[in-house]
Amino acid sequence: MIIDAFAGSGGVPDDPAFDMDEFAVDYEMGNDPAQVDLEELCREFFAPGGTLFQASAVNGSPCEERPQQLAMACAVSRALKSGGNLCVEAPTGVGKSFAYLLPLIHYAVNRRRPVLISTETINLQHQLIEKDLPFLQELTGVEFQVALAKGRSNYLCRRRLAMLSGEQRDMLLPVPQMVLDVEKIIHDLESGRDDNYLNGIRENSRIWHMVCSESGNCAGPKCEFYRNCYYYRARRKWDAADIVVANHALFLTDLAIRQESGGGGTLLPDYAAVMIDEAHTLENNAAAHLGLHLSKSAMIGLMNRLYNPERTRGLLMHPGEKMPELRALAQFGRDEVYGFFVSYEKLLEEAGNSACRLDEHVPDAEPSDLLAVLDKLGSRLSEIAENCDDDNFRTEISSNGEKCRLFADMIRSFVARLMEDAVYFVEKEAESISCCASPLNVSQLLRELLFNGDLPVLLCSATLTVAGKFDYFLERTGFTGGEMLELDSPFSADQAKLLLKKSMPEPDSPDYNSHRARVICEMVIANGGNAFVLFTSYQSMKACQQLLSGEFALHGLPLLVQGDGIGRSEMLRTFQSVPGSVLFGTDSFWTGVDVPGESLTLVIITRLPFASIGSPLTSARMEKLEAAGKSSFAHYSLPEAVLKFRQGAGRLIRTRRDRGVIAVLDPRIITRRYGRNFINSLPYSPEIID
């Protein structure tokens, strides 16, 4: 829990002497927001002797005063009252979720309009939905509704599932195992399995793309399964909720749709305010979700769904005199998809990299034949849909025709570079390849779409400032129109040691990998495991794994390595439950991971996290700065690395009781002038060791 008094309880204490009613006094509010003093409510709740302290005292474990938490809650209250924006850096331990939730709850209930909370990680979503919001509801006595909003493809479509299990089964499912998968899903759903079960299907099933909800093939209220539709059932909960919790991807997608439709078409409810938690990822999320992403695997999947010649399966196996011609067209289209991506695959192979920037048109990637096929399929499938009596088949055919037209539009946009001020690149993704375009004017887009709107936009994160200033974050995100608040940490500087390894070779030295592995081994064994080892690349992590896995096994230290067939959540559960565990992680473990207590007492940062200049987006951003007469190192590379460094180091100390060591194995933190920027970004006194 975020409140020490209830740590380990998972919520409100079961003490029968604890009467929630006596702590719900003065929480009945009128309908006029102007009559509610949000700041005063926050002071009554968070101040010494207030509601929170009284509840803690009844539990027998008084909570400590957190002036930073009250300061943040009051700042949120002021922004909501004025309609302005707010940007808050709230270090770990401040209790930021309670600080913004309390005023947001009152604001939403009084306005009778929902507020939206957007997060980066699933872990924070679950914390808000399962712990923090239920706790506050019981403690305050305020009645409010909460809903978790996920992207549409996360929900099962009952109509598509029924279609796969009915007369279309043999036509659509290419292998017998998929038939068994469908039968198992139906059996388990009839047995009353919940949404968590559906999440498991989504992550592991090979047929999820064939049974998930999609906008293009949804019949809406006309569907026979509409009343029990998973997606619309969730939408009804969103619409009835006071607090809607979503992720950045859905929020930004909705933002783009609102802009394109002039507010006429939206995914999320008409919210009165938005809180963007984990806002340090806002720029990169905006670049990803306000850009273009054209996947080879998605296009091949579309063609195979229409007609798979190897399996003789697909929608176009449906009876009809025009079907043989369309099957031939789909087969030709699949060949053209492979051909279109060949040139880009060669570029990646020649570059020897997983991503390659496109500074000019690739002449060999000629899409004219592919575009002709997609256009023809789109129009022919629409004609078939208009004259079809089978509702299910008509919906599927119409949806796939729309996908053909969408892919054609994306190819034209990519090849003609219709997105201005953007970087165009191709990247390898598992067994697929994608053509991408990301906007370089993210700050301008966010300023126009988000911060200059008519509702309060609140941002918070543990890491937004560099050298105590918000300048870098403001420049990258375009935040404007409100207050900026930097809170100090409630933790003591003596809770952790910052060890800087002096005798390390430079990272580009041929001896660096072997030397680094030896030092990691010594530190981890001396600590008895309980360590995070954070890498800046997958390749260096795997190289270190090969050198150390045997040594750790000899000392009885379980090694968990990202990408070894176990998911991120399962890795964390295992790490916390098995004493002495060691976790090797790359990018996703530098942030959004919470492991309090003795399970984690050592964090090793193997290299200063400068972004790779081989990344197309990074290189384009740096070039844009240089063209504007600015140093790309000073205005981008260094501050970006410092923020990520702070995130990585922040994995260690999560509560006032935590103790441990942060070790940095990159000698540049000592030998380079810029190293001071990293050292000074942490509150711990550095100790240089040989």
PDB file of C-alpha atoms in Angstrom, residues 70-304:
ATOM      1  CA  LEU A  70      -0.641  17.383   0.686  1.00  0.00           C
ATOM      2  CA  ALA A  71       1.176  19.951  -1.486  1.00  0.00           C
ATOM      3  CA  MET A  72       0.479  17.885  -4.598  1.00  0.00           C
ATOM      4  CA  ALA A  73      -3.178  17.328  -3.671  1.00  0.00           C
ATOM      5  CA  CYS A  74      -3.647  21.080  -3.187  1.00  0.00           C
ATOM      6  CA  ALA A  75      -1.949  21.828  -6.520  1.00  0.00           C
ATOM      7  CA  VAL A  76      -4.265  19.355  -8.278  1.00  0.00           C
ATOM      8  CA  SER A  77      -7.227  21.002  -6.558  1.00  0.00           C
ATOM      9  CA  ARG A  78      -6.165  24.465  -7.718  1.00  0.00           C
ATOM     10  CA  ALA A  79      -5.764  23.297 -11.308  1.00  0.00           C
ATOM     11  CA  LEU A  80      -9.187  21.649 -11.313  1.00  0.00           C
ATOM     12  CA  LYS A  81     -10.803  24.754  -9.859  1.00  0.00           C
ATOM     13  CA  SER A  82      -9.145  27.140 -12.318  1.00  0.00           C
ATOM     14  CA  GLY A  83      -9.348  24.845 -15.332  1.00  0.00           C
ATOM     15  CA  GLY A  84      -5.606  25.194 -15.862  1.00  0.00           C
ATOM     16  CA  ASN A  85      -2.946  22.570 -16.474  1.00  0.00           C
ATOM     17  CA  LEU A  86      -0.469  21.142 -13.973  1.00  0.00           C
ATOM     18  CA  CYS A  87       2.891  19.371 -14.210  1.00  0.00           C
ATOM     19  CA  VAL A  88       4.206  17.681 -11.044  1.00  0.00           C
ATOM     20  CA  GLU A  89       7.413  15.778 -10.334  1.00  0.00           C
ATOM     21  CA  ALA A  90       6.511  13.546  -7.405  1.00  0.00           C
ATOM     22  CA  PRO A  91       9.348  11.233  -6.307  1.00  0.00           C
ATOM     23  CA  THR A  92       8.679   7.717  -5.109  1.00  0.00           C
ATOM     24  CA  GLY A  93       7.183   7.698  -1.630  1.00  0.00           C
ATOM     25  CA  VAL A  94       5.191  10.918  -2.004  1.00  0.00           C
ATOM     26  CA  GLY A  95       1.963   8.968  -2.442  1.00  0.00           C
ATOM     27  CA  LYS A  96       1.100  10.648  -5.716  1.00  0.00           C
ATOM     28  CA  SER A  97      -1.834   8.408  -6.622  1.00  0.00           C
ATOM     29  CA  PHE A  98      -3.752   9.317  -3.442  1.00  0.00           C
ATOM     30  CA  ALA A  99      -2.737  12.966  -3.916  1.00  0.00           C
ATOM     31  CA  TYR A 100      -4.462  13.210  -7.286  1.00  0.00           C
ATOM     32  CA  LEU A 101      -7.222  10.649  -6.754  1.00  0.00           C
ATOM     33  CA  LEU A 102      -8.900  12.388  -3.825  1.00  0.00           C
ATOM     34  CA  PRO A 103      -9.515  15.750  -5.569  1.00  0.00           C
ATOM     35  CA  LEU A 104     -10.328  14.007  -8.869  1.00  0.00           C
ATOM     36  CA  ILE A 105     -12.998  11.880  -7.173  1.00  0.00           C
ATOM     37  CA  HIS A 106     -14.710  14.929  -5.692  1.00  0.00           C
ATOM     38  CA  TYR A 107     -14.358  16.860  -8.952  1.00  0.00           C
ATOM     39  CA  ALA A 108     -15.923  14.074 -11.036  1.00  0.00           C
ATOM     40  CA  VAL A 109     -18.806  13.441  -8.645  1.00  0.00           C
ATOM     41  CA  ASN A 110     -19.659  17.128  -8.371  1.00  0.00           C
ATOM     42  CA  ARG A 111     -19.324  17.832 -12.092  1.00  0.00           C
ATOM     43  CA  ARG A 112     -21.255  14.666 -12.890  1.00  0.00           C
ATOM     44  CA  ARG A 113     -18.753  14.083 -15.659  1.00  0.00           C
ATOM     45  CA  PRO A 114     -15.999  11.470 -15.620  1.00  0.00           C
ATOM     46  CA  VAL A 115     -12.305  12.158 -15.241  1.00  0.00           C
ATOM     47  CA  LEU A 116      -9.719  10.124 -17.107  1.00  0.00           C
ATOM     48  CA  ILE A 117      -6.507   8.706 -15.666  1.00  0.00           C
ATOM     49  CA  SER A 118      -3.951   7.522 -18.222  1.00  0.00           C
ATOM     50  CA  THR A 119      -0.993   5.348 -17.220  1.00  0.00           C
ATOM     51  CA  GLU A 120       1.941   3.711 -18.981  1.00  0.00           C
ATOM     52  CA  THR A 121       2.040   0.411 -17.092  1.00  0.00           C
ATOM     53  CA  ILE A 122      -0.497  -2.309 -16.350  1.00  0.00           C
ATOM     54  CA  ASN A 123       0.865  -2.557 -12.799  1.00  0.00           C
ATOM     55  CA  LEU A 124      -0.206   1.006 -11.991  1.00  0.00           C
ATOM     56  CA  GLN A 125      -3.624   0.431 -13.555  1.00  0.00           C
ATOM     57  CA  HIS A 126      -4.205  -2.562 -11.285  1.00  0.00           C
ATOM     58  CA  GLN A 127      -2.952  -0.649  -8.250  1.00  0.00           C
ATOM     59  CA  LEU A 128      -5.445   2.141  -8.937  1.00  0.00           C
ATOM     60  CA  ILE A 129      -8.396  -0.126  -9.756  1.00  0.00           C
ATOM     61  CA  GLU A 130      -7.872  -2.873  -7.173  1.00  0.00           C
ATOM     62  CA  LYS A 131      -6.324  -1.028  -4.223  1.00  0.00           C
ATOM     63  CA  ASP A 132      -6.244   2.755  -4.157  1.00  0.00           C
ATOM     64  CA  LEU A 133      -9.704   3.630  -5.465  1.00  0.00           C
ATOM     65  CA  PRO A 134     -11.596   1.011  -3.395  1.00  0.00           C
ATOM     66  CA  PHE A 135      -9.685   2.140  -0.313  1.00  0.00           C
ATOM     67  CA  LEU A 136     -10.557   5.791  -0.849  1.00  0.00           C
ATOM     68  CA  GLN A 137     -14.170   4.970  -1.553  1.00  0.00           C
ATOM     69  CA  GLU A 138     -14.520   3.109   1.721  1.00  0.00           C
ATOM     70  CA  LEU A 139     -12.593   5.674   3.712  1.00  0.00           C
ATOM     71  CA  THR A 140     -14.356   8.775   2.376  1.00  0.00           C
ATOM     72  CA  GLY A 141     -17.831   7.366   2.018  1.00  0.00           C
ATOM     73  CA  VAL A 142     -18.183   9.034  -1.386  1.00  0.00           C
ATOM     74  CA  GLU A 143     -20.142   6.971  -3.874  1.00  0.00           C
ATOM     75  CA  PHE A 144     -18.433   6.796  -7.262  1.00  0.00           C
ATOM     76  CA  GLN A 145     -18.045   4.326 -10.099  1.00  0.00           C
ATOM     77  CA  VAL A 146     -14.713   3.131 -11.543  1.00  0.00           C
ATOM     78  CA  ALA A 147     -13.985   1.488 -14.899  1.00  0.00           C
ATOM     79  CA  LEU A 148     -10.880   0.147 -16.628  1.00  0.00           C
ATOM     80  CA  ALA A 149     -10.781   1.060 -20.322  1.00  0.00           C
ATOM     81  CA  LYS A 150      -8.765  -1.073 -22.741  1.00  0.00           C
ATOM     82  CA  GLY A 151      -8.295  -0.992 -26.489  1.00  0.00           C
ATOM     83  CA  ARG A 152     -11.008  -2.727 -28.474  1.00  0.00           C
ATOM     84  CA  SER A 153      -8.835  -5.642 -29.586  1.00  0.00           C
ATOM     85  CA  ASN A 154      -8.490  -6.700 -25.938  1.00  0.00           C
ATOM     86  CA  TYR A 155     -12.123  -7.853 -25.891  1.00  0.00           C
ATOM     87  CA  LEU A 156     -13.556 -11.104 -27.209  1.00  0.00           C
ATOM     88  CA  CYS A 157     -16.237 -10.891 -29.923  1.00  0.00           C
ATOM     89  CA  ARG A 158     -18.958 -13.448 -29.237  1.00  0.00           C
ATOM     90  CA  ARG A 159     -20.253 -13.250 -32.809  1.00  0.00           C
ATOM     91  CA  ARG A 160     -16.875 -14.048 -34.335  1.00  0.00           C
ATOM     92  CA  LEU A 161     -16.369 -16.865 -31.842  1.00  0.00           C
ATOM     93  CA  ALA A 162     -19.767 -18.341 -32.737  1.00  0.00           C
ATOM     94  CA  MET A 163     -18.901 -18.036 -36.411  1.00  0.00           C
ATOM     95  CA  LEU A 164     -15.676 -20.001 -35.903  1.00  0.00           C
ATOM     96  CA  SER A 165     -17.476 -22.734 -34.010  1.00  0.00           C
ATOM     97  CA  GLY A 166     -20.360 -23.017 -36.491  1.00  0.00           C
ATOM     98  CA  GLU A 167     -20.674 -23.666 -40.178  1.00  0.00           C
ATOM     99  CA  GLN A 168     -17.711 -21.440 -41.018  1.00  0.00           C
ATOM    100  CA  ARG A 169     -15.307 -23.511 -38.897  1.00  0.00           C
ATOM    101  CA  ASP A 170     -13.915 -25.714 -41.634  1.00  0.00           C
ATOM    102  CA  MET A 171     -13.723 -22.762 -44.003  1.00  0.00           C
ATOM    103  CA  LEU A 172     -11.705 -20.519 -41.660  1.00  0.00           C
ATOM    104  CA  LEU A 173      -9.596 -22.636 -39.305  1.00  0.00           C
ATOM    105  CA  PRO A 174      -6.521 -24.012 -41.093  1.00  0.00           C
ATOM    106  CA  VAL A 175      -5.324 -26.598 -38.524  1.00  0.00           C
ATOM    107  CA  PRO A 176      -7.152 -29.008 -36.165  1.00  0.00           C
ATOM    108  CA  GLN A 177      -5.476 -27.521 -33.081  1.00  0.00           C
ATOM    109  CA  MET A 178      -7.227 -24.203 -33.725  1.00  0.00           C
ATOM    110  CA  VAL A 179     -10.569 -26.034 -33.701  1.00  0.00           C
ATOM    111  CA  LEU A 180      -9.683 -27.391 -30.271  1.00  0.00           C
ATOM    112  CA  ASP A 181      -8.680 -23.900 -29.134  1.00  0.00           C
ATOM    113  CA  VAL A 182     -12.096 -22.549 -30.117  1.00  0.00           C
ATOM    114  CA  GLU A 183     -13.915 -25.402 -28.374  1.00  0.00           C
ATOM    115  CA  LYS A 184     -11.888 -24.834 -25.206  1.00  0.00           C
ATOM    116  CA  ILE A 185     -12.675 -21.112 -25.164  1.00  0.00           C
ATOM    117  CA  ILE A 186     -16.404 -21.823 -25.517  1.00  0.00           C
ATOM    118  CA  HIS A 187     -16.318 -24.474 -22.782  1.00  0.00           C
ATOM    119  CA  ASP A 188     -14.438 -22.236 -20.370  1.00  0.00           C
ATOM    120  CA  LEU A 189     -16.714 -19.255 -21.009  1.00  0.00           C
ATOM    121  CA  GLU A 190     -19.775 -21.425 -20.368  1.00  0.00           C
ATOM    122  CA  SER A 191     -18.123 -22.462 -17.095  1.00  0.00           C
ATOM    123  CA  GLY A 192     -18.105 -18.824 -15.972  1.00  0.00           C
ATOM    124  CA  ARG A 193     -14.443 -17.927 -16.481  1.00  0.00           C
ATOM    125  CA  ASP A 194     -13.797 -14.208 -15.981  1.00  0.00           C
ATOM    126  CA  ASP A 195     -12.076 -11.436 -17.921  1.00  0.00           C
ATOM    127  CA  ASN A 196      -8.658 -12.438 -16.525  1.00  0.00           C
ATOM    128  CA  TYR A 197      -9.092 -15.704 -18.380  1.00  0.00           C
ATOM    129  CA  LEU A 198      -9.754 -13.756 -21.576  1.00  0.00           C
ATOM    130  CA  ASN A 199      -6.535 -11.819 -21.002  1.00  0.00           C
ATOM    131  CA  GLY A 200      -4.698 -15.142 -20.920  1.00  0.00           C
ATOM    132  CA  ILE A 201      -6.280 -16.163 -24.222  1.00  0.00           C
ATOM    133  CA  ARG A 202      -5.294 -12.850 -25.789  1.00  0.00           C
ATOM    134  CA  GLU A 203      -1.662 -13.286 -24.784  1.00  0.00           C
ATOM    135  CA  ASN A 204      -1.257 -16.957 -25.688  1.00  0.00           C
ATOM    136  CA  SER A 205      -3.845 -18.072 -28.233  1.00  0.00           C
ATOM    137  CA  ARG A 206      -3.020 -18.354 -31.939  1.00  0.00           C
ATOM    138  CA  ILE A 207      -6.584 -17.513 -32.893  1.00  0.00           C
ATOM    139  CA  TRP A 208      -7.091 -14.333 -30.889  1.00  0.00           C
ATOM    140  CA  HIS A 209      -6.917 -12.147 -34.013  1.00  0.00           C
ATOM    141  CA  MET A 210      -9.846 -14.165 -35.369  1.00  0.00           C
ATOM    142  CA  VAL A 211     -12.098 -13.768 -32.317  1.00  0.00           C
ATOM    143  CA  CYS A 212     -11.220 -10.322 -30.948  1.00  0.00           C
ATOM    144  CA  SER A 213     -13.504  -7.313 -31.286  1.00  0.00           C
ATOM    145  CA  GLU A 214     -12.801  -5.004 -34.232  1.00  0.00           C
ATOM    146  CA  SER A 215     -14.596  -1.822 -35.200  1.00  0.00           C
ATOM    147  CA  GLY A 216     -14.898  -2.699 -38.875  1.00  0.00           C
ATOM    148  CA  ASN A 217     -16.707  -5.996 -38.373  1.00  0.00           C
ATOM    149  CA  CYS A 218     -18.971  -4.934 -35.538  1.00  0.00           C
ATOM    150  CA  ALA A 219     -22.711  -4.890 -36.175  1.00  0.00           C
ATOM    151  CA  GLY A 220     -23.377  -2.900 -33.000  1.00  0.00           C
ATOM    152  CA  PRO A 221     -26.967  -3.025 -31.683  1.00  0.00           C
ATOM    153  CA  LYS A 222     -27.992  -5.146 -34.688  1.00  0.00           C
ATOM    154  CA  CYS A 223     -25.779  -8.027 -33.487  1.00  0.00           C
ATOM    155  CA  GLU A 224     -27.564 -10.923 -31.803  1.00  0.00           C
ATOM    156  CA  PHE A 225     -24.867 -10.922 -29.101  1.00  0.00           C
ATOM    157  CA  TYR A 226     -25.041  -7.178 -28.453  1.00  0.00           C
ATOM    158  CA  ARG A 227     -26.639  -7.419 -24.998  1.00  0.00           C
ATOM    159  CA  ASN A 228     -23.792  -9.601 -23.715  1.00  0.00           C
ATOM    160  CA  CYS A 229     -20.991  -8.162 -25.846  1.00  0.00           C
ATOM    161  CA  TYR A 230     -17.768  -7.883 -23.871  1.00  0.00           C
ATOM    162  CA  TYR A 231     -16.736  -4.668 -25.564  1.00  0.00           C
ATOM    163  CA  TYR A 232     -20.057  -2.835 -25.299  1.00  0.00           C
ATOM    164  CA  ARG A 233     -20.511  -4.088 -21.767  1.00  0.00           C
ATOM    165  CA  ALA A 234     -17.160  -2.462 -20.981  1.00  0.00           C
ATOM    166  CA  ARG A 235     -18.177   0.711 -22.867  1.00  0.00           C
ATOM    167  CA  ARG A 236     -21.350   0.948 -20.791  1.00  0.00           C
ATOM    168  CA  LYS A 237     -19.210   0.766 -17.661  1.00  0.00           C
ATOM    169  CA  TRP A 238     -16.956   3.534 -19.012  1.00  0.00           C
ATOM    170  CA  ASP A 239     -19.951   5.714 -19.775  1.00  0.00           C
ATOM    171  CA  ALA A 240     -21.394   5.215 -16.286  1.00  0.00           C
ATOM    172  CA  ALA A 241     -18.101   5.674 -14.456  1.00  0.00           C
ATOM    173  CA  ASP A 242     -16.837   8.705 -12.585  1.00  0.00           C
ATOM    174  CA  ILE A 243     -13.213   7.561 -12.812  1.00  0.00           C
ATOM    175  CA  VAL A 244     -11.998   5.918 -16.033  1.00  0.00           C
ATOM    176  CA  VAL A 245      -8.509   4.366 -16.003  1.00  0.00           C
ATOM    177  CA  ALA A 246      -6.861   3.817 -19.403  1.00  0.00           C
ATOM    178  CA  ASN A 247      -3.369   3.519 -20.838  1.00  0.00           C
ATOM    179  CA  HIS A 248      -1.431   6.055 -22.882  1.00  0.00           C
ATOM    180  CA  ALA A 249      -1.966   4.129 -26.127  1.00  0.00           C
ATOM    181  CA  LEU A 250      -5.767   4.244 -25.886  1.00  0.00           C
ATOM    182  CA  PHE A 251      -5.775   7.834 -24.621  1.00  0.00           C
ATOM    183  CA  LEU A 252      -3.593   9.119 -27.482  1.00  0.00           C
ATOM    184  CA  THR A 253      -5.511   7.109 -30.077  1.00  0.00           C
ATOM    185  CA  ASP A 254      -8.729   8.641 -28.772  1.00  0.00           C
ATOM    186  CA  LEU A 255      -7.102  12.090 -28.842  1.00  0.00           C
ATOM    187  CA  ALA A 256      -6.187  11.648 -32.513  1.00  0.00           C
ATOM    188  CA  ILE A 257      -9.712  10.463 -33.379  1.00  0.00           C
ATOM    189  CA  ARG A 258     -11.241  13.463 -31.610  1.00  0.00           C
ATOM    190  CA  GLN A 259      -9.010  15.764 -33.630  1.00  0.00           C
ATOM    191  CA  GLU A 260      -9.754  14.078 -36.968  1.00  0.00           C
ATOM    192  CA  SER A 261     -13.509  13.920 -36.354  1.00  0.00           C
ATOM    193  CA  GLY A 262     -13.805  17.358 -34.790  1.00  0.00           C
ATOM    194  CA  GLY A 263     -14.950  15.728 -31.577  1.00  0.00           C
ATOM    195  CA  GLY A 264     -17.688  13.757 -33.307  1.00  0.00           C
ATOM    196  CA  GLY A 265     -16.144  10.305 -32.949  1.00  0.00           C
ATOM    197  CA  THR A 266     -14.513   9.137 -29.750  1.00  0.00           C
ATOM    198  CA  LEU A 267     -13.483   5.944 -28.007  1.00  0.00           C
ATOM    199  CA  LEU A 268     -13.482   7.263 -24.448  1.00  0.00           C
ATOM    200  CA  PRO A 269     -16.268   9.118 -22.618  1.00  0.00           C
ATOM    201  CA  ASP A 270     -16.463  12.910 -22.674  1.00  0.00           C
ATOM    202  CA  TYR A 271     -14.170  13.454 -19.702  1.00  0.00           C
ATOM    203  CA  ALA A 272     -13.957  16.701 -17.718  1.00  0.00           C
ATOM    204  CA  ALA A 273     -10.264  16.414 -16.830  1.00  0.00           C
ATOM    205  CA  VAL A 274      -7.355  14.095 -17.521  1.00  0.00           C
ATOM    206  CA  MET A 275      -4.484  12.976 -15.298  1.00  0.00           C
ATOM    207  CA  ILE A 276      -1.502  11.572 -17.208  1.00  0.00           C
ATOM    208  CA  ASP A 277       0.497   9.521 -14.729  1.00  0.00           C
ATOM    209  CA  GLU A 278       3.951   8.194 -15.682  1.00  0.00           C
ATOM    210  CA  ALA A 279       4.145  11.252 -17.935  1.00  0.00           C
ATOM    211  CA  HIS A 280       7.870  10.812 -18.606  1.00  0.00           C
ATOM    212  CA  THR A 281       6.875   8.498 -21.491  1.00  0.00           C
ATOM    213  CA  LEU A 282       4.447  10.979 -23.058  1.00  0.00           C
ATOM    214  CA  GLU A 283       6.677  12.116 -25.934  1.00  0.00           C
ATOM    215  CA  ASN A 284       7.592   8.624 -27.124  1.00  0.00           C
ATOM    216  CA  ASN A 285       4.017   7.383 -26.798  1.00  0.00           C
ATOM    217  CA  ALA A 286       2.771  10.345 -28.803  1.00  0.00           C
ATOM    218  CA  ALA A 287       5.394   9.709 -31.501  1.00  0.00           C
ATOM    219  CA  ALA A 288       4.243   6.094 -31.747  1.00  0.00           C
ATOM    220  CA  HIS A 289       0.472   6.553 -31.650  1.00  0.00           C
ATOM    221  CA  LEU A 290       0.166   9.751 -33.647  1.00  0.00           C
ATOM    222  CA  GLY A 291       2.244   8.283 -36.468  1.00  0.00           C
ATOM    223  CA  LEU A 292       1.949   5.467 -39.019  1.00  0.00           C
ATOM    224  CA  HIS A 293       2.651   1.750 -38.591  1.00  0.00           C
ATOM    225  CA  LEU A 294       2.288  -0.623 -41.549  1.00  0.00           C
ATOM    226  CA  SER A 295       3.011  -4.245 -40.634  1.00  0.00           C
ATOM    227  CA  LYS A 296       3.866  -7.007 -43.092  1.00  0.00           C
ATOM    228  CA  SER A 297       2.435  -9.686 -40.781  1.00  0.00           C
ATOM    229  CA  ALA A 298      -0.867  -7.801 -40.505  1.00  0.00           C
ATOM    230  CA  MET A 299      -1.177  -7.551 -44.279  1.00  0.00           C
ATOM    231  CA  ILE A 300      -0.298 -11.214 -44.812  1.00  0.00           C
ATOM    232  CA  GLY A 301      -2.796 -12.097 -42.088  1.00  0.00           C
ATOM    233  CA  LEU A 302      -5.499 -10.193 -43.968  1.00  0.00           C
ATOM    234  CA  MET A 303      -4.781 -12.000 -47.220  1.00  0.00           C
ATOM    235  CA  ASN A 304      -4.679 -15.402 -45.500  1.00  0.00           C
TER     236      ASN A 304
END
